[in-house]
CSV table of C-alpha atoms (C1' of nucleotides) in Angstrom, one decimal:
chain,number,residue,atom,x,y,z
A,142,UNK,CA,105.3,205.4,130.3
A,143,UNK,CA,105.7,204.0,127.1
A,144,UNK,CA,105.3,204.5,123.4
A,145,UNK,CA,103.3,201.9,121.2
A,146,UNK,CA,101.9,198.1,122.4
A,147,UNK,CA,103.8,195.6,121.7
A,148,UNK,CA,101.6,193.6,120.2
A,149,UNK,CA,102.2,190.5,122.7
A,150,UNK,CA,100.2,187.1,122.5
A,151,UNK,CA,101.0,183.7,123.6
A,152,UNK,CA,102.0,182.5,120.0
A,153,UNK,CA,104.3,185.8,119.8
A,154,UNK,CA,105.7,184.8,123.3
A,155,UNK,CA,106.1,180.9,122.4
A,156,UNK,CA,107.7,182.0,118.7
A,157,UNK,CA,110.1,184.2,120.3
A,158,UNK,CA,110.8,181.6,123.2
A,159,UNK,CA,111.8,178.9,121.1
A,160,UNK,CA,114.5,181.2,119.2
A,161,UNK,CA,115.9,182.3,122.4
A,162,UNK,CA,115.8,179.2,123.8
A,163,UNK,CA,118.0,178.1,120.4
A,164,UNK,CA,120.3,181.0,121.1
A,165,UNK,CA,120.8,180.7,124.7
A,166,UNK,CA,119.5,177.5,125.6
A,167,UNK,CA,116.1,176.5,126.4
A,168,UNK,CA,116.9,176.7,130.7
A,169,UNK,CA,117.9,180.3,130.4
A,170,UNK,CA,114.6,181.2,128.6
A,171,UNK,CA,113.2,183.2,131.3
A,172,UNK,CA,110.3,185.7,132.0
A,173,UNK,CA,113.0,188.1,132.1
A,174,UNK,CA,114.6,187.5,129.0
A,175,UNK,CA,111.4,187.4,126.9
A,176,UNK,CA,110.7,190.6,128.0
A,177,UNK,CA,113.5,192.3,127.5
A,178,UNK,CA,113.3,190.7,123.8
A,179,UNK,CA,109.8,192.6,123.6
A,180,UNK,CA,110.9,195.6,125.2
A,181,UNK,CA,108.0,195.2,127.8
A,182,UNK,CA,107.9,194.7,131.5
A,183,UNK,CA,108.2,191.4,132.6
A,184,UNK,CA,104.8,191.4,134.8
A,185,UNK,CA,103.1,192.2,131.2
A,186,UNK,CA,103.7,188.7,129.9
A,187,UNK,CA,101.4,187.0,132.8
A,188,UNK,CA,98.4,188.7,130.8
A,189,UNK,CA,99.4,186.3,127.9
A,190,UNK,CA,101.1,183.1,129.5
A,191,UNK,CA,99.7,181.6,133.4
A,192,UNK,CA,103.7,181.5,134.1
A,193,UNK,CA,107.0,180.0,132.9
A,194,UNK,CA,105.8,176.8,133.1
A,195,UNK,CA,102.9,177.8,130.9
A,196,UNK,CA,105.2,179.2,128.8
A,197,UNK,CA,107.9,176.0,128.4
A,198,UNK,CA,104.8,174.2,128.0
A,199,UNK,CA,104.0,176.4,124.7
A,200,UNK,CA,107.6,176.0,123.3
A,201,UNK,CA,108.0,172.5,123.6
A,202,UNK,CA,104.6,172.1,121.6
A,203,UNK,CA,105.6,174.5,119.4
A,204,UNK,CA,108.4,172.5,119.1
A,205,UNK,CA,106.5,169.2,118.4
A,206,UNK,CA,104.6,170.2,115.9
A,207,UNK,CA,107.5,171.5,114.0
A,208,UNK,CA,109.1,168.2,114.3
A,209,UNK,CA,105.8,166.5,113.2
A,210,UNK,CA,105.5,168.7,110.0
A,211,UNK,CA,109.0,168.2,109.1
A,212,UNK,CA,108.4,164.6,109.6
A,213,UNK,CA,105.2,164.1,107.2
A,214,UNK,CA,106.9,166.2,104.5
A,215,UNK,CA,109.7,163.7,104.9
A,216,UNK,CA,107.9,160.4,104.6
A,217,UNK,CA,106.0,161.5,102.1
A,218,UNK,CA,106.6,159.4,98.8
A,219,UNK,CA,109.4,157.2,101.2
A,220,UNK,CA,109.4,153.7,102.8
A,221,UNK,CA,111.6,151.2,103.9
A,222,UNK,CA,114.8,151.8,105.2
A,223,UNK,CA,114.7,155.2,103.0
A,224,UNK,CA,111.8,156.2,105.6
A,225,UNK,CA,113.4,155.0,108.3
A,226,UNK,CA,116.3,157.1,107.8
A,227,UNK,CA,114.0,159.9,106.7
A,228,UNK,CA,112.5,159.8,110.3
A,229,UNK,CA,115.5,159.6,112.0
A,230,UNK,CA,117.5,162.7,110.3
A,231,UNK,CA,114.4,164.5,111.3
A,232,UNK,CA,114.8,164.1,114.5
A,233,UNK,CA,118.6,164.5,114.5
A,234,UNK,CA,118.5,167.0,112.0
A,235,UNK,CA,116.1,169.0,113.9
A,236,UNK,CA,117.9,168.7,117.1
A,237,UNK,CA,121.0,169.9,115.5
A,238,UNK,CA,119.6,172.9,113.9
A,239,UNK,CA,117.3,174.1,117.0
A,240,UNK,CA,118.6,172.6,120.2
A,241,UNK,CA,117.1,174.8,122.4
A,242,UNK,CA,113.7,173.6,120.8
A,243,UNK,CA,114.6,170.0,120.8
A,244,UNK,CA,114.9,170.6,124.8
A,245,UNK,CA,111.7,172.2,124.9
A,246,UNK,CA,110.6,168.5,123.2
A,247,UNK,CA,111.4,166.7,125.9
A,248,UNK,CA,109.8,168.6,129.0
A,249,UNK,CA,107.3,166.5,131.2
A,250,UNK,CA,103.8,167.2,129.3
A,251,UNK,CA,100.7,166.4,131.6
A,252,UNK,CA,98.4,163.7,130.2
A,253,UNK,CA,96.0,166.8,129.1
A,254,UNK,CA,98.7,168.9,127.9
A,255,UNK,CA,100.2,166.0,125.8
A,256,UNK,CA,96.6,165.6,124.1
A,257,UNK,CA,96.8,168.8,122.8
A,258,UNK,CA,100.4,168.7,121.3
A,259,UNK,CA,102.0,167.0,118.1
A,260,UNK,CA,103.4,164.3,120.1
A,261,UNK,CA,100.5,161.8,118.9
A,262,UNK,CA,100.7,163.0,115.0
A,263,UNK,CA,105.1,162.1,115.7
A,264,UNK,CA,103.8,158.9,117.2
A,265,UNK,CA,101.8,158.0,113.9
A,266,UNK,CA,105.0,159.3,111.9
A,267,UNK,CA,106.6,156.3,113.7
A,268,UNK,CA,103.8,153.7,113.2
A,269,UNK,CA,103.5,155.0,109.2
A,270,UNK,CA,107.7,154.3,109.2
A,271,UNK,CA,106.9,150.6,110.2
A,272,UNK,CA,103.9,149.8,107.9
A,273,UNK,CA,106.9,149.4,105.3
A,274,UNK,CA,108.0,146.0,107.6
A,275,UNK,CA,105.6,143.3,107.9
A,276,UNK,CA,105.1,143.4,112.2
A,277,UNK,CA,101.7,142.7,114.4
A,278,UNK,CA,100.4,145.3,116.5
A,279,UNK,CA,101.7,144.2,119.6
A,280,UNK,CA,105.3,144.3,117.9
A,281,UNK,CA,104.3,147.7,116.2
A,282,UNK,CA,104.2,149.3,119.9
A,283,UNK,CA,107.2,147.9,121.1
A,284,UNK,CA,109.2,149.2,117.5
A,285,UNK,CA,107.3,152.4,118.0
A,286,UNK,CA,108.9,152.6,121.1
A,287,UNK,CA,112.7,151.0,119.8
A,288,UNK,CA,112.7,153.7,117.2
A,289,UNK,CA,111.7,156.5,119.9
A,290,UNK,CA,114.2,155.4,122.3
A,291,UNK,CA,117.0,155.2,119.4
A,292,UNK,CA,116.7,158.5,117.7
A,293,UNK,CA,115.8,159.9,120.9
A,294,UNK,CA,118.9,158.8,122.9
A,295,UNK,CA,121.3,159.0,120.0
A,296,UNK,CA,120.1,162.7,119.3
A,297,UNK,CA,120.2,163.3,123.0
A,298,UNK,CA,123.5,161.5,123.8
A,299,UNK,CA,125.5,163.5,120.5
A,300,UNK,CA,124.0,166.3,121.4
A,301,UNK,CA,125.5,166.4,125.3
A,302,UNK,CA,129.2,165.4,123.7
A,303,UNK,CA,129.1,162.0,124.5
A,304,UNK,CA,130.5,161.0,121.3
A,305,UNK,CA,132.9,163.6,120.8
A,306,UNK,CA,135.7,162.0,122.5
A,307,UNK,CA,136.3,159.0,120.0
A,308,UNK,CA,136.4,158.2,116.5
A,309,UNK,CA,134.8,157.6,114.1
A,310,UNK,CA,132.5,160.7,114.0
A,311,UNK,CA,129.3,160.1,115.3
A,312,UNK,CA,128.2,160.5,111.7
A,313,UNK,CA,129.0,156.8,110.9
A,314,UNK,CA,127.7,155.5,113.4
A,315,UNK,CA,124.4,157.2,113.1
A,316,UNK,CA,124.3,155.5,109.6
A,317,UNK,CA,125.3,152.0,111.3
A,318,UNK,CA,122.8,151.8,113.7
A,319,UNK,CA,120.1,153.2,111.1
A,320,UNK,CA,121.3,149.6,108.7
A,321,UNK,CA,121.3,147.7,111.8
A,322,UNK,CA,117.3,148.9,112.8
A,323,UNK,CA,116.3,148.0,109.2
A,324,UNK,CA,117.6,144.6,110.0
A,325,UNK,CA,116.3,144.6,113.2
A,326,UNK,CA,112.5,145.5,111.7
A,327,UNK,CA,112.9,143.0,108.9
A,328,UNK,CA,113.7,139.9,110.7
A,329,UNK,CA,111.4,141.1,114.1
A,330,UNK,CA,109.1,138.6,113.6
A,331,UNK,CA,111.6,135.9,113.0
A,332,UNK,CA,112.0,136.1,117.1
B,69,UNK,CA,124.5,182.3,166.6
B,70,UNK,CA,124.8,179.1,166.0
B,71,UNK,CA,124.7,176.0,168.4
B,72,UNK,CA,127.2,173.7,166.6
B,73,UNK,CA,129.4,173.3,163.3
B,74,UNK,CA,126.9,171.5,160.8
B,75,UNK,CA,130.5,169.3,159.3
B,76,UNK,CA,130.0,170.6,156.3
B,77,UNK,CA,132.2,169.0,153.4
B,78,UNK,CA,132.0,168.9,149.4
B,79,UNK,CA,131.1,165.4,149.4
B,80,UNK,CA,128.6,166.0,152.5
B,81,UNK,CA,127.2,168.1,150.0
B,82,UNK,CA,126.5,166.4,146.9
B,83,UNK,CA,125.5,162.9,149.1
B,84,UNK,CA,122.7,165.3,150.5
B,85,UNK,CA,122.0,166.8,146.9
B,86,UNK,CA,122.0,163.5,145.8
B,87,UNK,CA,119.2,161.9,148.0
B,88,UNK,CA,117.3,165.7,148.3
B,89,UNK,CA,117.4,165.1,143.9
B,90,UNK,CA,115.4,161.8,144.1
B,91,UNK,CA,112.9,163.3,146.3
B,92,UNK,CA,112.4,166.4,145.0
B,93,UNK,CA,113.5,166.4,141.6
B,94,UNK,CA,117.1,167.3,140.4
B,95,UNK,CA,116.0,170.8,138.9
B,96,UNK,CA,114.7,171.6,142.5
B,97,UNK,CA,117.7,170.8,144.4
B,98,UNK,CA,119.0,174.5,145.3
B,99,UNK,CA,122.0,175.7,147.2
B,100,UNK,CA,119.2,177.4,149.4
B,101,UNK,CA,117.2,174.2,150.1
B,102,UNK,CA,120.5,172.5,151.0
B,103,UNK,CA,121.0,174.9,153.4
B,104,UNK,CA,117.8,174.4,154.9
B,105,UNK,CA,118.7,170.7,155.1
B,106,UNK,CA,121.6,171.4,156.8
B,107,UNK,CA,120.1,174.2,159.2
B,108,UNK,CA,123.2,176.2,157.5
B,109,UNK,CA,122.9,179.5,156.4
B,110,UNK,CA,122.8,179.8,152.5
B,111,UNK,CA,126.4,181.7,152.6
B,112,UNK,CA,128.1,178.8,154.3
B,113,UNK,CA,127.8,176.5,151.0
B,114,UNK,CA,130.2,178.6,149.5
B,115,UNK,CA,133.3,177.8,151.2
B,116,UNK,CA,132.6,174.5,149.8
B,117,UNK,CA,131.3,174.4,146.5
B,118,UNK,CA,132.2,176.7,144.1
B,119,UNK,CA,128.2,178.3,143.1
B,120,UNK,CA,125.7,175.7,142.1
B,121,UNK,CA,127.2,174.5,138.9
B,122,UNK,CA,129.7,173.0,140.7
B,123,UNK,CA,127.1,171.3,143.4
B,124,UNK,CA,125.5,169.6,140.0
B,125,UNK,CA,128.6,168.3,138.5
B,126,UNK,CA,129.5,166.8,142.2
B,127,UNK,CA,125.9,165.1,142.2
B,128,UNK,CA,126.2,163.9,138.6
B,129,UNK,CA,129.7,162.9,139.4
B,130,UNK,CA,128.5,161.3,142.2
B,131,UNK,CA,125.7,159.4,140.5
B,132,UNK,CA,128.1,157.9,137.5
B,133,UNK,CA,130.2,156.2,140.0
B,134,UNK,CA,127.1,154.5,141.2
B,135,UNK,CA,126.0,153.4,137.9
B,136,UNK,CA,129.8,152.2,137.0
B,137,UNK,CA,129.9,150.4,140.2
B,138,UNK,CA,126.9,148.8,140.1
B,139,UNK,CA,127.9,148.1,136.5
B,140,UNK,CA,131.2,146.2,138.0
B,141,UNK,CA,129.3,144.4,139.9
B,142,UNK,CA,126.3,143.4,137.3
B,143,UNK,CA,128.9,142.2,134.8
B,144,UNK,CA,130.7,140.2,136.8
B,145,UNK,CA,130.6,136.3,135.8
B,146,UNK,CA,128.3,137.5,133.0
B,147,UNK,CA,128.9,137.2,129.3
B,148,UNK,CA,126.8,137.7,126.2
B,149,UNK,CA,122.8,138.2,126.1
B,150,UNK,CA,123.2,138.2,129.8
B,151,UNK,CA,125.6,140.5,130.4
B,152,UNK,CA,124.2,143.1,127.9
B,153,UNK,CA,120.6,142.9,129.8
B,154,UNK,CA,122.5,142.5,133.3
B,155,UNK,CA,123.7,146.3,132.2
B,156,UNK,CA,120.5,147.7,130.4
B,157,UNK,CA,118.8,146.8,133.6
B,158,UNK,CA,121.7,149.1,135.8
B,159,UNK,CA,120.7,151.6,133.9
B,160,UNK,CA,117.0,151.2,134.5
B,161,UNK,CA,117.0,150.2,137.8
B,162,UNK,CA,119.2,153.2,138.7
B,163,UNK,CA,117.2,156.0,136.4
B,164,UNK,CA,113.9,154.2,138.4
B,165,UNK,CA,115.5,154.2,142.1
B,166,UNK,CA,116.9,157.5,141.7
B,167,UNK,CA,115.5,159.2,139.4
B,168,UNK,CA,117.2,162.5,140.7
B,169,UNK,CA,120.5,161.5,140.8
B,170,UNK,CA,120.1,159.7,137.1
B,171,UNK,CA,118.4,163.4,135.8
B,172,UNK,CA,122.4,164.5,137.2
B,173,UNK,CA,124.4,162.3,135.9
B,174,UNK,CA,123.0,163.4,132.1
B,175,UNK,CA,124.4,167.3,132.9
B,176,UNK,CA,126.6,168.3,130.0
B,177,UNK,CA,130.4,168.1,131.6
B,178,UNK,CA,133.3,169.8,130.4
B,179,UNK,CA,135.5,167.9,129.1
B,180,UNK,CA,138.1,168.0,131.8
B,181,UNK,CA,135.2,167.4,134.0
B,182,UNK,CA,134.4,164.4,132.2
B,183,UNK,CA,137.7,162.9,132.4
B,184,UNK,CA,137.2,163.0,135.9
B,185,UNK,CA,133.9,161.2,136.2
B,186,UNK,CA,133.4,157.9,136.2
B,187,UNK,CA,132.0,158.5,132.8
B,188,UNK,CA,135.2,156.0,131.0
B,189,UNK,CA,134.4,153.6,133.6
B,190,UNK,CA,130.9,153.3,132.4
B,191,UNK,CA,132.2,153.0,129.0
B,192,UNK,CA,134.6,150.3,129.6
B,193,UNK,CA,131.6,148.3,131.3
B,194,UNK,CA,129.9,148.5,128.4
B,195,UNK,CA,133.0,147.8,126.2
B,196,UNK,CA,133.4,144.3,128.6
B,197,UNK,CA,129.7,143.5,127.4
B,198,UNK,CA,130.8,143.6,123.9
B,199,UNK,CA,133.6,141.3,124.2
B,200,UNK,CA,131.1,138.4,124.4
B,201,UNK,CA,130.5,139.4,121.0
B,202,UNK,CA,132.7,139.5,117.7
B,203,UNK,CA,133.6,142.8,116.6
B,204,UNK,CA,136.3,144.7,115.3
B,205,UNK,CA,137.5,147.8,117.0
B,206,UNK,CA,135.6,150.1,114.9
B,207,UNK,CA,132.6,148.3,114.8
B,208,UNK,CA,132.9,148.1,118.6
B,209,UNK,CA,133.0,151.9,119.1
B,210,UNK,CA,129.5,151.8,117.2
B,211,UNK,CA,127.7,149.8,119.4
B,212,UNK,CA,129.0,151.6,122.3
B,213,UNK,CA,126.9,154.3,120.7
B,214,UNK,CA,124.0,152.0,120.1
B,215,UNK,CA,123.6,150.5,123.8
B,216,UNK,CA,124.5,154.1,125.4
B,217,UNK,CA,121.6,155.6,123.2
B,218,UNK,CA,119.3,152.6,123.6
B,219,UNK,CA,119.4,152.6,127.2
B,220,UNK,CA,119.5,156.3,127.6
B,221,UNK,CA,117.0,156.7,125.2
B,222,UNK,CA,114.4,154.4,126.6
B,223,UNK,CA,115.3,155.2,130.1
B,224,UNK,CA,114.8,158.6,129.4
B,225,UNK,CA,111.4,158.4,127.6
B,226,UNK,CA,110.2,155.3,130.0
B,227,UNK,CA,111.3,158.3,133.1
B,228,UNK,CA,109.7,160.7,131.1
B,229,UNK,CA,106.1,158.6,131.0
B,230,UNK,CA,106.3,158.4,127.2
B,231,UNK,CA,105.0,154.7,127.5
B,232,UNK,CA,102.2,155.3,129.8
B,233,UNK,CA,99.6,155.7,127.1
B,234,UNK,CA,99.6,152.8,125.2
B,235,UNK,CA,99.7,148.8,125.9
B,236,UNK,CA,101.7,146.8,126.7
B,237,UNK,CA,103.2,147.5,129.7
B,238,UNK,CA,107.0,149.2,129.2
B,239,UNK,CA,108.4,145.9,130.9
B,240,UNK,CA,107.7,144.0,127.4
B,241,UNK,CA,109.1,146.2,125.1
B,242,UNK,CA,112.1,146.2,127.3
B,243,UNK,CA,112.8,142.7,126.7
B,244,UNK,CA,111.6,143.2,123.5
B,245,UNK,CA,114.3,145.2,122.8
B,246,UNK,CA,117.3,143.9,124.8
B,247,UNK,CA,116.4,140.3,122.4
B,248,UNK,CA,116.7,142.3,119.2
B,249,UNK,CA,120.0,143.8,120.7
B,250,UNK,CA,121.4,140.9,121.3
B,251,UNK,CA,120.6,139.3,117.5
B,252,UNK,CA,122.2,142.6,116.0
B,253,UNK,CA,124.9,142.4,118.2
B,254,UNK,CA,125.4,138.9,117.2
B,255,UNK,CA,125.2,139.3,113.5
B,256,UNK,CA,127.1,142.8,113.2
B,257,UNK,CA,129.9,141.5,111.2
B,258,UNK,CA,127.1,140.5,108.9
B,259,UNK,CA,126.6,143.6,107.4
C,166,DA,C1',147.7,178.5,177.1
C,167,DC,C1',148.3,180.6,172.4
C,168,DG,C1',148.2,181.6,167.7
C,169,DT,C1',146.4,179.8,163.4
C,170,DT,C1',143.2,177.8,160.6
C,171,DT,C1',138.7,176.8,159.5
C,172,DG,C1',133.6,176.9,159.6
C,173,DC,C1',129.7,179.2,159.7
C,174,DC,C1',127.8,183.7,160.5
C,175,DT,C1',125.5,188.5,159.0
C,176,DA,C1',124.8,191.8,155.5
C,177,DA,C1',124.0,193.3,151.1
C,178,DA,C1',123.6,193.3,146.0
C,179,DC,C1',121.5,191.3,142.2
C,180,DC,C1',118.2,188.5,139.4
C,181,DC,C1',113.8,185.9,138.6
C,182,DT,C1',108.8,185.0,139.6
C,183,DT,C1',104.2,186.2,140.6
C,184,DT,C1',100.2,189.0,142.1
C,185,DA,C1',97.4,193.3,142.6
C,186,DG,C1',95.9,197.3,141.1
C,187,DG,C1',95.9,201.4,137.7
C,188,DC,C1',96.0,204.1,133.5
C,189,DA,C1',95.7,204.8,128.7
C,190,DA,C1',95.2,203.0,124.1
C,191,DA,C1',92.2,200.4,120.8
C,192,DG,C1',87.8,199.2,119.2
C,193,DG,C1',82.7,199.3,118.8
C,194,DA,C1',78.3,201.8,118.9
C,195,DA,C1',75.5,205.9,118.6
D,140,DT,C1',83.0,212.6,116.3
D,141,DT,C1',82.1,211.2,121.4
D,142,DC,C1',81.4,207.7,124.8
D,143,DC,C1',82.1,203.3,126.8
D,144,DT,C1',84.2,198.9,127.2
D,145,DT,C1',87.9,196.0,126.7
D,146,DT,C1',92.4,195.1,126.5
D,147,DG,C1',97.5,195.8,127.0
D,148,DC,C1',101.0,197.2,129.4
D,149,DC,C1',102.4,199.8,133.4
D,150,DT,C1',104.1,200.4,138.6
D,151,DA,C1',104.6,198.5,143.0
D,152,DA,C1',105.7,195.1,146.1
D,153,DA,C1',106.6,190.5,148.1
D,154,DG,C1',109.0,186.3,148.1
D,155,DG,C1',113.0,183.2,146.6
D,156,DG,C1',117.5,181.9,144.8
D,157,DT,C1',122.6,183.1,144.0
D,158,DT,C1',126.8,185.1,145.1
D,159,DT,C1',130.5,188.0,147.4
D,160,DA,C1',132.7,190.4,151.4
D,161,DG,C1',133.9,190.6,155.8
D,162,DG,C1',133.7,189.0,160.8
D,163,DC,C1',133.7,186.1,165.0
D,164,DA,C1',134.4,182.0,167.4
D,165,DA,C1',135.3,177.1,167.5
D,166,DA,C1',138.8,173.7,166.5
D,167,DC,C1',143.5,172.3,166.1
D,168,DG,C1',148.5,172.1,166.4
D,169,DT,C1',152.3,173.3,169.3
DNA sequence: ACGTTTGCCTAAACCCTTTAGGCAAAGGAA
DNA sequence: TTCCTTTGCCTAAAGGGTTTAGGCAAACGT
């Protein structure tokens, strides 16, 4: 018994998954929860979504391609060390603002599912970052995958309270290590 | 009925969690399937741990002192370019042998669970592999910050098959990056 | 041998996932 | 409009995982 559809569709569910998932954290999105957020039972979600992994699959690319737009409207017009910092506070910035998103980034994507998702256009975000230092394409990969590592484990590591226990705020250092990777980019082929 | 006391203890415990998280997969490791393990009824867990939170921070507790020990034991007679890949590689080798046990030791502690851990232990490792190079205090808490999030960052994304799709293999970049490290480490005071 | 402590048990309540099958609303065609 | 099809959400039920309460018997100190 009930009054009007809900109007559910795997978008709808993915939408309203990633904002829970910033709320409450991206483990405790569950079947359950969405549901009760849509006022539905929860057995009326498998028409829309195969099953929670299906539907943490659909966050964390909705969450990718988020990060990739953010990232092209912030290189835009930027290179250098201005894009290199550009790049990096959208990560940061992005993980700050929707954790339970960022999460959602980081699940284990199978090679067809990771096709399919923004993760290639971020990858090009990167490469496009580095055509402002002068570096082959063997050394393009491995500082595609420098940068990745640093913003991703900075981002990550702040994020879990690593860096809460000691001074200087995490803040500075973020802007050290960002001078010390444009160093790191312009002399690379000096190695 | 039961034929004989399984021995249960907290430790007990989070060893078996530990070695059932590399096989498995941390996020599977359930106070059910350590009951099955230990032919233990479910109930019986809980005169030991407190619920299942408490069985994770054990295992991640657990895994830290690993990686600080073999830290202790990496470092030692090491200075410099060495020392700082003779401790990117713990890391590594640790997140690749036990990739469980690595997934547990990145669970957010509180911070009086932290100061418990062997957490500061692994910090002052990596503290001893910046003494082979010239910074200040400040400067030094930095690139604490820098090697944690490089190694956890490419770790992480390395674990999480990130590198799989493009050439070379991950190995290169990995030396690739512990080099350029080591020359920012070297000229920091530059800046 | 005896009392106490400790370890594991059964039972039960609660929540989450997933499948199967059903009914009614929405939407298209005559 | 009426009829038919599709679609959306429903109920029901089975299968796991978590956690608490209370009980019995083994282990242990004396």
């Amino acid at each position: 018994m009930y009054v009007a559809r809900a109007g559910l569709t795997p978008d709808r569910l993915a939408q309203a998954g990633a904002e829970l998932a910033d709320e409450i954290g991206f483990e405790k999105v569950t079947a359950s929860a969405l549901a009760r957020h849509f006022g539905v039972q929860v057995a009326s979600l498998y028409s829309h979504v195969r099953n929670t992994h299906d539907l943490k699959v659909r966050i964390g690319t909705l969450a990718l391609a988020e990060m990739a737009g953010n990232a092209a409207t912030a290189l835009a017009g930027r290179s250098g060390r201005d894009a290199l910092a550009a790049l990096g506070n959208v990560y940061r910035d992005y993980a700050r603002a929707h954790p339970g998103r960022y999460a959602a980034a980081q699940i284990r994507f199978t090679p067809e599912e990771a096709a399919t998702t923004a993760g290639p256009r971020l990858s090009e975000m990167t490469r496009a970052v580095l055509r402002g230092y002068d570096l082959n394409d063997e050394d393009q990969v491995h500082a595609v995958r420098l940068l990745g590592s640093i913003f991703h484990g900075f981002v990550s590591l702040e994020q879990g309270g690593s860096f809460d226990h000691s001074t200087p705020a995490s803040e500075q250092s973020w802007i050290r290590i960002l001078d010390s990777l444009d160093a790191t980019l312009r002399t690379w082929p000096c190695q």
